[in-house]
XYZ file of C-alpha atoms in Angstrom:
155
model
C -52.731 99.974 1.005
C -52.158 97.634 3.951
C -51.411 94.067 2.919
C -51.274 91.295 5.492
C -49.844 87.933 4.520
C -51.099 84.914 6.467
C -49.127 81.668 6.582
C -48.772 78.816 9.081
C -45.031 79.397 9.599
C -41.971 81.024 8.120
C -39.960 77.825 7.797
C -37.800 77.654 4.679
C -40.269 75.973 2.297
C -41.180 77.126 -1.198
C -44.389 78.986 -0.335
C -42.654 80.640 2.608
C -39.800 81.838 0.388
C -42.282 83.180 -2.187
C -44.093 85.106 0.539
C -40.810 86.477 1.922
C -39.668 87.623 -1.521
C -42.985 89.340 -2.199
C -43.119 91.017 1.228
C -39.520 92.287 0.923
C -40.197 93.701 -2.542
C -43.350 95.448 -1.378
C -41.452 96.938 1.575
C -38.648 98.030 -0.753
C -41.259 99.878 -2.837
C -42.594 101.640 0.245
C -45.739 99.551 0.729
C -46.876 98.483 4.195
C -46.616 94.694 4.407
C -47.227 92.708 7.566
C -46.810 88.959 7.958
C -48.988 86.981 10.349
C -47.826 83.464 11.190
C -49.791 80.856 13.112
C -46.663 80.064 15.150
C -43.576 82.224 15.319
C -39.984 81.068 15.182
C -39.371 80.170 11.531
C -36.027 80.559 9.767
C -37.294 83.354 7.487
C -38.499 85.612 10.305
C -35.154 87.289 11.073
C -34.434 88.329 7.459
C -37.950 89.736 7.130
C -37.691 91.695 10.372
C -34.301 92.986 9.185
C -36.060 94.243 6.035
C -38.485 96.201 8.247
C -41.448 93.875 7.879
C -43.666 93.484 10.916
C -44.320 89.875 11.938
C -47.225 89.093 14.229
C -48.599 85.844 15.616
C -51.778 84.745 17.389
C -49.659 81.848 18.723
C -51.590 78.772 17.669
C -51.102 76.269 20.483
C -51.696 73.009 18.636
C -54.175 71.224 16.402
C -57.010 71.455 18.907
C -56.543 75.196 19.422
C -59.119 76.203 16.818
C -61.710 78.460 18.453
C -59.182 80.322 20.584
C -56.845 80.680 17.615
C -59.610 82.080 15.383
C -60.613 84.544 18.129
C -56.998 85.687 18.648
C -56.445 85.939 14.891
C -59.617 88.001 14.461
C -58.576 90.378 17.249
C -55.082 90.750 15.834
C -56.360 91.424 12.300
C -59.055 93.851 13.458
C -56.306 95.858 15.162
C -54.178 95.883 11.981
C -57.174 96.632 9.693
C -55.725 95.278 6.434
C -57.078 96.238 3.037
C -55.980 92.837 1.722
C -55.497 89.560 3.576
C -53.386 87.308 1.349
C -53.110 83.745 2.629
C -50.608 81.097 1.588
C -51.313 77.349 1.853
C -54.584 75.514 2.550
C -54.915 75.980 6.323
C -54.102 79.679 6.052
C -56.550 80.004 3.150
C -59.344 78.554 5.282
C -58.348 80.687 8.278
C -58.407 83.797 6.081
C -61.873 82.965 4.819
C -63.063 82.523 8.413
C -62.055 86.156 9.011
C -64.628 87.525 6.570
C -67.280 88.246 9.268
C -64.691 90.165 11.305
C -63.074 92.062 8.404
C -65.985 93.172 6.254
C -63.983 95.674 4.184
C -60.915 93.482 3.711
C -60.359 91.630 0.443
C -59.547 87.962 0.980
C -56.968 86.466 -1.392
C -55.949 82.828 -1.455
C -52.553 81.689 -2.640
C -52.562 78.205 -4.141
C -49.013 76.914 -4.270
C -49.399 73.250 -5.147
C -50.459 71.064 -8.037
C -50.749 67.313 -8.359
C -50.660 66.775 -4.603
C -50.552 63.105 -3.652
C -53.238 63.228 -0.982
C -52.563 59.584 -0.113
C -49.268 60.553 1.501
C -51.011 62.940 3.913
C -53.099 62.215 6.983
C -56.862 62.415 7.204
C -56.843 65.978 8.557
C -54.699 67.277 5.691
C -56.886 65.534 3.121
C -59.943 67.062 4.773
C -58.411 70.554 4.665
C -57.554 70.169 0.960
C -61.100 68.991 0.230
C -62.710 71.876 2.126
C -60.381 74.331 0.402
C -61.450 72.961 -2.983
C -65.162 73.235 -2.056
C -64.824 76.831 -0.851
C -62.511 78.091 -3.609
C -65.270 80.282 -5.071
C -65.665 82.342 -1.876
C -62.453 84.395 -1.604
C -62.288 87.637 -3.584
C -59.365 86.292 -5.594
C -57.402 83.049 -5.907
C -53.812 83.358 -7.137
C -51.837 80.384 -8.378
C -48.112 80.254 -9.010
C -48.298 77.985 -12.051
C -50.581 77.073 -14.921
C -50.684 73.544 -13.562
C -51.811 74.844 -10.165
C -54.952 76.314 -11.723
C -56.457 72.877 -11.967
C -56.156 70.516 -9.057
C -58.026 67.289 -9.711
C -60.053 65.772 -6.844
């Protein structure tokens, strides 16, 4: 089974470390795991590459690079042909869902890694992304949470 993880970056945050741990363990067990990052260059990339995990990037060029990014991501993922596309964090979750028309036989999995988010401390765009994610949460094939508290995120 080919599993592709999708995440905005491989900086050293909590979700990124969870993804790295899972990808390394899958590779250790002989599974094919690939990580796709919006932008390359994060601190966790080198250890993952050292563990034999392929890291790919459609090189998102900024906030306004939406259509081009989606097209590059679709082309990259069609070439990889994953059985499962497992996204981490809201923007990656939405990007993964946008791949459904291009990856008809791929299962889309969302990873929800936050609970009790103070949306007031984020900008308008982030609040919009969280709201859209909440509205579309019934569309992926599976939504995984990393805590009981994360199962319920109030509006």
